[in-house]
Structure formats: C-alpha cells, structure tokens
C-alpha cells in the first residue's frame, strides 16, 4: 500500500532539505549529476564527452529501422483506407476475448485475475488504435470515429483497473475492522515519534483513507498513461545545461563587464538567488527565462499529477533549479528508525528520513499559496503539497483532475489530523489556519461539489457514462450503479453504432463481477443488463457468444425466453438459415445447460405466430398464394427437427400453422408444411412414449395432435385426388384426329378410296383404344377420390377435426379454429363428392350421400350452413331426376 504522499525514491527521501542556499544547491547539483543524468539520452552535460557510433554504422541502423517501420506503416495505412471505421474490426475481437477470459477464470478466487485480464485486453486494443492514429495523416476523414473508439476503450481499461484495485481492498477489509479509534491505532507505537509509522497504521486500519488513496493512485496512473503524449514531457529538451535563468545570468554578466545590452534586458533582477524575483518585485527575469520557468512549472505539476515525484525533482535539476527539488522534499513524513533500535549491538545509527519540521514548512507553504504575486502554476505545486485546495483547483481543468485534487486535500486533512492527535511531539507545533481545518471533505461531498460546479465542461464530463460508473464504484454504491445502468437501457440510442456495444460489454461484465463477489442484490437489474448485451451480440453477428451469457440469468424461464429471442433474430437476419447452423446454436445452448427443447419450442412459436385474429375465407373453392413470410414460417419448423424428442412439439406447432393456412385457404402452404413433417413422426412418438412410460396410449394432448395431423392428411389427400381426377376427366379425354373428322365430313359427297378407308379405320381403332385407356384411368381415379372424400366425411371417432377425448378448456382458440374448419371443409368435401358422382353418372351413389349427411351418427348436417345445404340438395335433385329418366329406382 502506498502512503498518502510518499512516492519519492530512497535516494531522494534519504536527505531532508531545509532552507537551501546557493552553496548547498551547487553541491547537490554536482552530487546528483552522476545519478540523475548519467545514461539519460535527453540530457547532455557541458564538457562531458559522449561516445558515439561511427557515422556509417549509425546510418545503416537508421536505414534498416526506417525501412521496417515504413513497411509496417504502409500495412496499417492500407487497413485505414479499406475499413469504413479504422480499427473497428480488430476491436470487435474484444467480445471473444472477454468471453474466453470469463470462462477461463470461473473460480471465485480468480475474480481479480479476470479483471486484470479485461484490463490487459482493452489496453492492447488501445495501443493498436493509438499507433494507427499516429501514422494517419492529420485531418483524415476516417480518424474521428477511430479516436472516439480509442478514448472509449481507454476509459473502459481504466474502469477495470479501478475495479480490481478498490474492490480487492474492500473484500480484504471485510475480514478486518473498517474503522478504529485513534487510541487503538496508536496503542502499538510505544510512545514513538515516527510520523511515518503512524500513517502506515492509519492506512492499515482506516478503510476510507486507504481506498481514497487507491483512487488517487488510480487517477495518477491514468494521467501517467497519457503523459508521453503531452507537450510537458518535452521540457527536458529545451536546454542542455544545469544553469537556471541562463539568459538573465548572461545579461547581468554582460552588464557587469560593461558590454552593451538590448532593451529587452533592461530592468532585470540584480541577484540570482531563488528569492530574487519575489524580493525585487519591481524587477523581472529575462523574458526567455520567464517563459522557460512557466514551462518548467507546468512540467513539474504534470509530473506530480502523474504521481512522479522523482521525475519532477530530476526535471528541476535538469533545468538548473535544484532549489525547486528541495521544496518538493518539505512535506515528507519524519521517520527515525533509531527510535526502535536503541539496543543495537553494533551501536550504529541509521539516517532519519523526512522533515522533522514539517509543520513549519507546511505553515509557510500555506502562506505562499495565498501569495497572489506567485504564478498560478507555482501556487498549484505548493498547494498540492500542503493541502490548499483553493489554490490547487485552478490548475485542474478536467473532471479527473478535480477529483484528484479534492481527494488529495481530503487525505492530507485526515493524515494531519491524526498526526496532531496521536504523535508524541517534543515541542509545540505550528498552528495551521482555520481554513485548513474547515476543509471537511468526504467522498459524497466531493462528488456533490463536482456536480454543482460552475464550469459547464466539468459538468458535461461528469455526465459521461464511464465517469458515472466510476463515481458509483468509488462510492461503493453497487445497487445504485445497477439501477443507473438499467435506466440507460430504457433511453434512446444515444451512442453511435460502433461505440455502444463496448459500453454494454462493460456493463454486462461489471454486473457479473458484482454478482460473483456477492455485491449485486437485484437479480432483475443484472438480468436486464445481460439481456441488452446478449441482444447486442446477436445484432453484431456474434450469436455463438450469447449462450454463455444467457446461462448466467438466474431463472430458467428467462434463459429460455432470451435465447429463443436470439434465435428468432438469427432466423430473421438470414434469408435462409441452414440446418447445420440451427444445430450448432442449439448445441451451444446445451453445453451451458439451457433447456434446448423449450427454447426450440419458443422459437417456433414466435416465428410461426400468425396473429390473434386469423382471416377466415369461407369460400372453400378459393386458393390463396403462399407468401415469402409464409415460407419463412414453414422453414422455422426445422428448429424442432434437431432432436426426435421434440417430435410432439413439431406436430403441435405444425398443426397450428396448417390450421391457419386452411382457414385462409392457402392450400399450397399447407402442403409445404405437411411435407416438412417426417412420415415416421407418429411411430416415433409411440415408441418414445412407450419406452419412457411402458404405455401404448399417448397423452391426451399428443393424441389430439396426432388425430388432427391425420385429419389434415385426409383432407389434403382428398383435394389432391380430386384435382387429379378433375384434370384427367375434363382435360385429358382423347379427341378424334383432324383427318378423321375431315374424312367423315367428305364421305357423303365423295367416294373414299381404299387407302383412305384403311387410314380411317386405323384412326378409329387408335381413338377407341385411347378412350378405353382413359376410361379405365378415370374409373380408377373416380373410385380413389370417392374413397378419400369419404375418409374426410366419415372420419372415425367423432369426425374430422374433432377430438376424440374432451379437454378441460372447451373454448380454446384451437377448438374454435377446428370448428370453423369443420364448417368449411366438410361441406366442401361433400360438394366435391357430389360433383364427382354426378359427372361419372353414379347417381344412385350420390343419393346415398344424402343419407350420410343426414345421419345422426356423424351429424354432418349440423356443420353445414343453409346455403351449403341448398347446393347439396340441388345436386341430389339432379341425380334423382336423372335416375327417373333412366327408368331406375332411386
């Protein structure tokens, strides 16, 4: 655990620098030159010989490197020009990577390894995108979205880093007391005077301070990640000497020697000590030195913002201002290791570290922060070290900077309070001003202050979804975060198409993380986030990833509904979904323990839905065309063909579909649906049921479905038989040849020759043979169609489209549809049978049909309307009259 403010190295922290003067500065500069500047490629010491490579060798190395870099850049540029949004295709690989990571670290104790891997995967994509953006020409039309994508992935990476850091500490602290009284903290220090030891104890016992420091560390690491892209990092290239204010020094030296000076060099300070610019307020530094100093101060603050105290101090030495490095030493906590090692056998003493007069330094630094003569940059550096929040905020321009500043001030206040209460100082401490003690900051008050800021830019940044997530994480409000994320799903699509999936991925895996560590109390909210992410995966064409996340839903019914919805979307997205793809998707569901049969059933129900009100065409003689949507519905039944155990559902859903088509008189659609059902379906159902229960009688629902299936089969067979008979009877009857007709017409007026007579006889014999063949076929077809139409009219055990066993619910939509079909198809079959019988002069059989319809055993007359009975009566009367004309008894 890093301490609140302790980030310097042992080298810089071993010596406490107080009240530095010019002599000590020069000594320090000489002493540190070997450690700071040695081997630093950005610094060249005056008069120091540097070994260089031979010119030719250097040129060869540069040429090879340039060629390799150029080739790689050309490859990246080709990618940039080919893709609509550069880098998006590669970034989409994160969805597969996150799934693999989620499955690889499935144990409870591996949850933070999982977070680290998430962070690593995002970081790799950020690096790749950054390289792509760097080599692209500035202002490239395709760069804007790539830059947005890089920023989003950077925020996601940082969020996972925060999760791993702060929640690992929170879970560990659950086994310890989160808060202890100051006396308990101090009880193990044995009346020592070590500030460092006390703060370490404070961090160990006070979870609030410790986690606030973790957030500070996180914010500083975020700043360090992007520091190399900032112009501040180039400060060390502006000079190659350790002389500060060299232009002012040159002017003063020239003036002392009596050399001429420019107008710009007038009214300069007369001395070169660090306090000269403040002491001689009417005078100034050389403008070039003033510019360099502002650049240096900004660079030092940037380094401190990144938590890089050592680098900030080294930067001061490089710029020739070691006194600023000494200023950065004053805040350090005092620690004397000899206080606990008084009985050392060797009687050696260790060097103390830190500043024993830190209170004095802090009081004076606080006063300097209120000195308006100092620049904003210099005051912000001092304010950071002494906890002066008011002077620190002007240098913090972003939401992260402001949060960092408030947290640093809060930690400084808590540490100072505990030090003054617990440490056994041997002298009276300097009293800090009331303004310092009035800075009563908490995590909640900090975020409230940021939200109420007058800076609109800060407010807008704070409303960013990623920063909202980070705010809830810092506040440890998991339920609030889940509610917030769930509310985003109900709002409009406010993200671009290629950006929103990454946000949903973060939300989904955060929800899974919280549930794994036992922090998410609302399964409904977690489920809503997972559902949105799964649907987004399907939209992106990554349905094979969805099954694992669907399996994370707590309720089986939710799993079935969601995965079925995914498969419906797949079916609708593709013009023709292959059976192999259907089988693969169901196999993925089976691997994660989903109910495959229930899912397939739900898919077919959704795809085959024909609406609540199916249009009923009462005219049975009409036939409607089959639409593309009907064909899609029929194909969807293939989901129930993947496993023989789903045959019962296949039969039930197919019957539902065919009933609707029959009501709309879409006979071709009925036939297509019927062909999709395997012919052995009924035998398979019987075998499965008998093997499972030992019974031969099928369940009532399955028995009714089988009976309905046979009813539809009988009706389709009858229609096909009638169509074949009708075509053969009316359109296929042999006709006499044209030559025979002409010869018959001319026979009365002229004597036919012998050859013509022979030809005539041959044509007549051929015609007679064809007529006999036709008549035989017609007789066969006639008997077949009569039998098949009677199969509909005399369907056993209750009649056609009627259940043999009653159901508890007597007025279901299925039974209503069956009744409508009986009222339409049975009279239609009777009329077709009358047509066949009268056309083939089987009038006595036609009259027998009247007895069948009037019989109470079948009660067919009950399903016929008055108009239908009138048509039947008309056919029967014609047959009766024809029999009378033939002299036969009706």
XYZ file of C-alpha atoms in Angstrom, residues 121-591:
471
model
C -7.209 -6.918 -23.415
C -8.537 -3.362 -23.578
C -5.025 -1.983 -23.213
C -3.797 -3.983 -26.184
C -6.527 -2.559 -28.391
C -5.859 0.971 -27.139
C -2.207 0.608 -28.079
C -3.039 -0.704 -31.534
C -5.549 2.077 -32.200
C -3.125 4.708 -30.967
C -0.445 3.512 -33.362
C -2.939 3.538 -36.213
C -3.999 7.093 -35.426
C -0.417 8.297 -35.098
C 0.619 7.215 -38.588
C -2.511 8.529 -40.290
C -2.428 11.980 -41.868
C -3.849 14.712 -39.670
C -7.428 15.550 -40.563
C -8.048 12.181 -42.215
C -11.774 11.759 -42.755
C -11.839 8.340 -41.091
C -9.907 9.296 -37.971
C -12.644 10.923 -35.915
C -14.503 7.722 -35.090
C -11.270 5.817 -34.519
C -10.204 8.457 -31.996
C -13.562 8.216 -30.240
C -13.193 4.456 -30.123
C -9.696 4.724 -28.660
C -10.955 7.100 -25.979
C -13.829 4.789 -25.072
C -11.594 1.744 -24.778
C -9.143 3.770 -22.714
C -11.953 4.644 -20.313
C -13.028 1.013 -20.159
C -9.477 -0.114 -19.432
C -9.179 2.442 -16.639
C -12.513 1.360 -15.204
C -11.393 -2.263 -14.917
C -8.165 -1.084 -13.302
C -10.210 0.821 -10.715
C -12.471 -2.177 -10.069
C -9.566 -4.531 -9.452
C -7.773 -2.106 -7.172
C -10.549 -0.815 -4.986
C -12.690 -3.942 -4.634
C -9.770 -6.162 -3.826
C -9.102 -3.905 -0.875
C -12.771 -3.802 0.103
C -13.107 -7.571 0.095
C -9.928 -7.936 2.110
C -11.053 -5.319 4.610
C -14.306 -7.214 5.273
C -12.258 -9.558 7.439
C -10.913 -6.676 9.496
C -12.374 -3.714 11.324
C -13.023 -0.966 8.791
C -12.642 1.812 11.373
C -10.758 2.046 14.694
C -10.339 4.798 17.221
C -7.166 6.833 17.179
C -6.131 5.428 20.565
C -6.332 1.901 19.156
C -4.219 2.927 16.204
C -1.607 4.466 18.445
C -1.624 1.695 21.050
C 1.118 -0.303 19.308
C 3.536 2.579 18.747
C 5.029 2.602 22.263
C 5.076 6.375 22.586
C 7.261 6.733 19.487
C 7.629 9.907 17.459
C 7.546 8.389 13.969
C 5.024 10.098 11.753
C 5.672 7.510 9.072
C 4.755 4.600 11.370
C 1.554 6.263 12.480
C 0.399 6.931 8.931
C 1.108 3.348 8.000
C -1.037 2.207 10.886
C -3.721 4.664 9.899
C -3.800 3.284 6.371
C -3.974 -0.269 7.655
C -6.926 0.435 9.939
C -8.916 3.157 8.178
C -10.532 1.760 5.040
C -11.889 5.139 3.935
C -8.464 6.769 3.777
C -6.870 3.697 2.290
C -9.424 3.421 -0.511
C -9.285 7.149 -1.171
C -5.531 6.754 -1.652
C -6.186 3.860 -4.039
C -8.378 6.154 -6.113
C -5.653 8.807 -6.078
C -3.126 6.222 -7.244
C -5.533 5.175 -9.965
C -6.051 8.753 -11.142
C -2.300 9.355 -11.182
C -1.698 6.209 -13.182
C -4.331 7.321 -15.694
C -2.520 10.616 -16.083
C 0.836 8.853 -16.436
C -0.527 6.642 -19.223
C -1.158 9.649 -21.441
C 1.717 11.796 -20.196
C 4.070 10.847 -23.004
C 1.620 12.381 -25.496
C 1.699 15.715 -23.696
C 3.948 18.625 -24.626
C 5.048 18.790 -20.996
C 7.150 15.673 -21.490
C 9.362 17.602 -23.854
C 10.568 20.053 -21.191
C 13.932 18.345 -20.806
C 14.756 19.009 -24.467
C 14.693 22.776 -24.117
C 18.146 23.043 -22.592
C 21.328 21.085 -22.186
C 22.847 22.700 -19.089
C 22.195 22.878 -15.344
C 22.280 26.656 -15.188
C 18.979 28.232 -14.247
C 17.848 31.567 -15.669
C 20.814 31.485 -18.041
C 19.584 34.426 -20.108
C 19.235 36.611 -17.016
C 22.653 35.489 -15.835
C 24.149 36.292 -19.222
C 22.629 39.764 -19.206
C 23.853 40.516 -15.698
C 27.327 39.237 -16.541
C 27.444 41.292 -19.725
C 26.295 44.400 -17.879
C 28.936 43.867 -15.204
C 31.593 43.625 -17.880
C 30.337 46.792 -19.478
C 29.039 45.157 -22.628
C 26.014 46.595 -24.399
C 22.610 45.091 -23.681
C 19.304 45.095 -25.550
C 16.223 46.964 -24.387
C 14.591 43.671 -23.517
C 17.347 43.088 -20.980
C 16.622 46.255 -19.038
C 15.069 46.295 -15.570
C 16.184 42.745 -14.727
C 16.735 41.401 -11.223
C 20.132 42.281 -9.791
C 20.757 38.994 -7.971
C 20.424 35.322 -8.900
C 19.228 33.710 -5.670
C 15.883 31.810 -5.793
C 14.003 34.559 -3.900
C 15.239 37.409 -6.068
C 12.175 37.614 -8.365
C 9.845 37.821 -5.347
C 12.036 40.124 -3.332
C 12.722 42.562 -6.178
C 9.122 42.897 -7.294
C 9.853 45.950 -9.397
C 12.287 43.926 -11.445
C 11.878 40.812 -13.512
C 13.594 37.852 -15.083
C 14.645 37.806 -18.699
C 11.537 37.092 -20.865
C 13.080 33.904 -22.230
C 13.844 32.698 -18.715
C 10.306 33.587 -17.621
C 8.914 31.519 -20.479
C 11.187 28.601 -19.604
C 10.206 28.862 -15.960
C 6.484 28.717 -16.776
C 7.140 25.679 -18.940
C 9.136 24.088 -16.147
C 6.423 24.721 -13.545
C 3.771 23.222 -15.799
C 6.006 20.206 -16.407
C 6.680 19.762 -12.689
C 2.985 19.952 -11.901
C 2.233 17.466 -14.683
C 4.774 15.077 -13.211
C 3.258 15.483 -9.748
C -0.194 14.942 -11.272
C 1.147 11.605 -12.518
C 2.492 10.776 -9.063
C 6.068 11.012 -10.326
C 7.846 12.989 -7.617
C 11.293 11.648 -8.508
C 10.886 12.675 -12.132
C 9.671 16.108 -11.079
C 12.741 16.624 -8.927
C 15.061 15.391 -11.626
C 13.398 17.780 -14.033
C 14.198 20.667 -11.696
C 17.848 19.621 -11.653
C 17.943 19.387 -15.427
C 16.532 22.884 -15.674
C 19.215 24.224 -13.303
C 16.779 24.925 -10.431
C 17.691 22.413 -7.684
C 16.047 24.632 -5.073
C 12.690 23.588 -6.501
C 13.652 19.953 -5.983
C 14.390 20.849 -2.356
C 10.956 22.480 -1.979
C 9.388 19.199 -3.032
C 11.075 17.488 -0.047
C 9.462 19.515 2.729
C 6.162 17.658 3.026
C 7.711 14.245 3.748
C 6.780 12.476 6.982
C 9.565 12.261 9.538
C 10.813 8.800 10.453
C 13.735 7.984 12.743
C 14.443 4.216 12.638
C 16.721 4.556 15.672
C 13.703 5.045 17.928
C 13.022 1.297 17.789
C 16.600 0.038 17.546
C 18.153 1.526 20.689
C 19.796 -1.779 21.710
C 21.732 -2.292 18.507
C 24.763 -4.479 19.171
C 26.902 -2.690 16.585
C 25.853 0.627 18.093
C 25.296 2.080 14.604
C 22.698 4.627 13.796
C 20.586 4.827 10.697
C 19.869 8.082 8.961
C 16.415 9.522 9.597
C 14.195 10.452 6.693
C 11.593 13.094 6.132
C 11.233 16.562 7.576
C 11.130 16.876 11.400
C 9.892 20.468 10.993
C 7.191 19.594 8.555
C 4.630 21.692 10.444
C 6.731 24.813 9.957
C 7.245 24.031 6.288
C 3.528 23.436 5.839
C 2.549 26.693 7.533
C 4.901 28.716 5.369
C 3.834 26.875 2.230
C 0.180 27.633 3.038
C 1.032 31.325 3.227
C 2.841 31.143 -0.102
C -0.263 29.595 -1.695
C -2.124 32.783 -0.800
C 0.568 34.987 -2.267
C -1.040 36.473 -5.381
C 2.379 37.592 -6.643
C 3.226 33.978 -7.425
C 2.070 32.412 -10.657
C -0.879 30.019 -10.706
C 1.455 27.190 -11.661
C 3.795 27.704 -8.718
C 0.960 28.121 -6.250
C -0.682 24.907 -7.503
C 2.525 22.944 -6.855
C 2.755 24.266 -3.310
C -0.974 23.802 -2.751
C -0.721 20.153 -3.730
C 1.924 19.510 -1.091
C 0.247 21.377 1.763
C -3.427 20.583 1.063
C -4.504 24.088 -0.036
C -7.471 23.034 -2.191
C -8.498 26.532 -3.224
C -5.133 27.212 -4.863
C -4.885 23.761 -6.369
C -8.194 23.740 -8.268
C -7.341 26.449 -10.875
C -4.660 24.168 -12.316
C -7.135 21.246 -12.577
C -9.139 21.530 -15.758
C -10.730 18.098 -16.209
C -13.149 16.062 -14.116
C -10.398 13.620 -13.208
C -8.060 16.437 -12.191
C -10.684 17.993 -9.948
C -11.488 14.654 -8.314
C -7.781 14.038 -7.761
C -7.311 17.461 -6.161
C -10.232 17.006 -3.763
C -9.111 13.535 -2.736
C -5.543 14.710 -2.130
C -6.858 17.516 0.077
C -9.143 15.114 1.960
C -6.311 12.650 2.616
C -3.939 15.409 3.671
C -6.502 16.743 6.138
C -7.170 13.303 7.669
C -3.481 12.461 7.961
C -2.632 15.819 9.536
C -5.479 15.456 11.999
C -4.322 12.024 13.146
C -0.703 13.109 13.385
C -1.525 16.017 15.654
C -3.756 13.883 17.816
C -1.511 10.863 18.238
C 2.168 11.617 17.687
C 4.159 12.452 20.812
C 5.912 15.566 19.605
C 8.609 17.061 21.892
C 7.748 20.631 21.004
C 4.800 22.902 20.288
C 3.624 22.558 16.685
C 2.800 25.436 14.406
C -0.904 26.178 14.283
C -2.442 25.753 10.849
C -5.052 28.309 9.766
C -8.756 27.691 10.344
C -9.351 27.485 6.587
C -7.288 24.327 6.518
C -9.303 22.645 9.249
C -12.593 23.788 7.733
C -11.937 21.628 4.656
C -14.221 18.847 5.879
C -14.317 16.655 2.767
C -15.968 13.273 2.243
C -16.383 11.153 -0.867
C -20.040 12.149 -1.120
C -19.383 15.866 -0.659
C -16.603 15.756 -3.266
C -18.882 14.342 -5.956
C -21.634 16.763 -4.968
C -19.215 19.640 -5.403
C -18.147 18.390 -8.824
C -21.759 18.034 -9.928
C -22.537 21.575 -8.759
C -19.502 23.120 -10.435
C -19.940 26.344 -12.363
C -17.658 25.008 -15.057
C -20.007 23.561 -17.654
C -17.212 21.464 -19.117
C -16.745 19.661 -15.800
C -20.472 19.065 -15.500
C -20.659 17.609 -19.008
C -17.662 15.368 -18.347
C -19.242 14.188 -15.109
C -22.352 13.079 -17.007
C -20.353 10.761 -19.235
C -21.451 7.165 -18.752
C -17.976 5.900 -17.942
C -17.404 8.581 -15.314
C -20.809 7.864 -13.808
C -19.819 4.212 -13.484
C -16.513 5.228 -11.902
C -18.304 7.532 -9.458
C -20.564 4.712 -8.257
C -17.583 2.381 -7.957
C -15.679 4.866 -5.810
C -18.728 5.419 -3.619
C -19.284 1.634 -3.404
C -22.923 2.066 -4.386
C -23.406 -1.131 -6.378
C -27.202 -1.131 -6.290
C -27.261 2.480 -7.411
C -24.919 1.653 -10.277
C -27.081 -1.262 -11.407
C -30.174 0.931 -11.327
C -28.379 3.639 -13.295
C -27.157 1.211 -15.949
C -30.591 -0.343 -16.218
C -32.130 3.108 -16.731
C -29.773 3.735 -19.658
C -31.247 0.738 -21.437
C -34.673 2.353 -21.426
C -33.430 5.558 -23.028
C -32.923 6.172 -26.711
C -29.828 5.064 -28.541
C -27.533 7.933 -27.606
C -24.315 6.150 -28.599
C -23.000 5.620 -32.077
C -23.475 2.184 -33.563
C -19.846 1.171 -33.309
C -19.376 2.561 -29.781
C -22.391 1.367 -27.863
C -21.520 -2.361 -27.844
C -18.359 -1.666 -25.860
C -20.330 0.163 -23.194
C -22.785 -2.732 -22.984
C -19.897 -5.186 -22.693
C -18.502 -3.242 -19.752
C -21.921 -3.045 -18.107
C -22.592 -6.764 -18.524
C -19.246 -7.903 -17.155
C -19.465 -5.436 -14.273
C -22.859 -6.902 -13.383
C -21.399 -10.417 -13.474
C -18.454 -9.265 -11.362
C -20.724 -7.804 -8.696
C -22.819 -10.938 -8.550
C -19.739 -13.117 -8.184
C -18.391 -11.122 -5.237
C -21.850 -11.006 -3.645
C -22.479 -7.277 -4.032
C -25.362 -7.226 -6.538
C -28.626 -7.646 -4.627
C -31.021 -7.242 -7.562
C -31.094 -10.152 -9.994
C -33.663 -8.298 -12.116
C -31.310 -5.384 -12.768
C -28.394 -7.687 -13.533
C -30.652 -9.671 -15.836
C -31.762 -6.584 -17.748
C -28.145 -5.582 -18.387
C -27.191 -9.080 -19.503
C -30.222 -9.232 -21.771
C -29.271 -5.987 -23.513
C -25.719 -7.229 -24.027
C -26.859 -10.570 -25.435
C -29.169 -8.900 -27.940
C -26.331 -6.606 -28.966
C -24.116 -9.629 -29.595
C -26.745 -11.043 -31.916
C -27.010 -7.725 -33.748
C -23.246 -7.824 -34.244
C -23.453 -11.318 -35.728
C -21.837 -12.985 -32.683
C -24.688 -15.230 -31.648
C -22.274 -18.036 -30.788
C -21.145 -15.939 -27.794
C -24.654 -15.387 -26.470
C -25.344 -18.796 -24.918
C -22.825 -18.393 -22.086
C -24.260 -15.045 -21.011
C -27.839 -16.307 -21.313
C -26.846 -19.119 -18.966
C -25.936 -16.504 -16.331
C -29.563 -15.457 -15.920
C -30.916 -16.826 -12.632
C -34.354 -18.001 -13.792
C -34.773 -20.823 -16.349
C -37.801 -19.140 -17.904
C -35.737 -16.023 -18.556
C -32.995 -18.111 -20.113
C -35.480 -19.807 -22.436
C -37.151 -16.552 -23.424
C -33.913 -14.681 -24.098
C -32.098 -17.366 -26.052
C -35.226 -18.050 -28.082
C -35.370 -14.344 -28.879
C -31.760 -14.533 -30.063
C -32.510 -17.454 -32.365
C -35.548 -15.650 -33.749
C -33.324 -12.681 -34.572
C -30.867 -15.023 -36.317
C -33.689 -16.520 -38.370
C -34.957 -13.083 -39.343
C -31.497 -11.723 -40.202
C -30.663 -14.536 -42.591
C -32.649 -15.230 -45.719
C -32.190 -18.953 -45.253
C -30.797 -20.355 -42.027
C -29.149 -23.706 -42.662
C -29.948 -26.746 -40.537
C -26.273 -27.040 -39.609
C -26.348 -23.524 -38.152
C -29.522 -24.288 -36.212
C -27.989 -27.442 -34.800
C -24.802 -25.598 -33.819
C -26.669 -22.861 -31.964
C -28.784 -25.375 -30.070
C -25.657 -27.363 -29.260
C -24.070 -24.253 -27.729
C -27.160 -23.817 -25.567
C -26.997 -27.446 -24.468
C -23.337 -27.076 -23.456
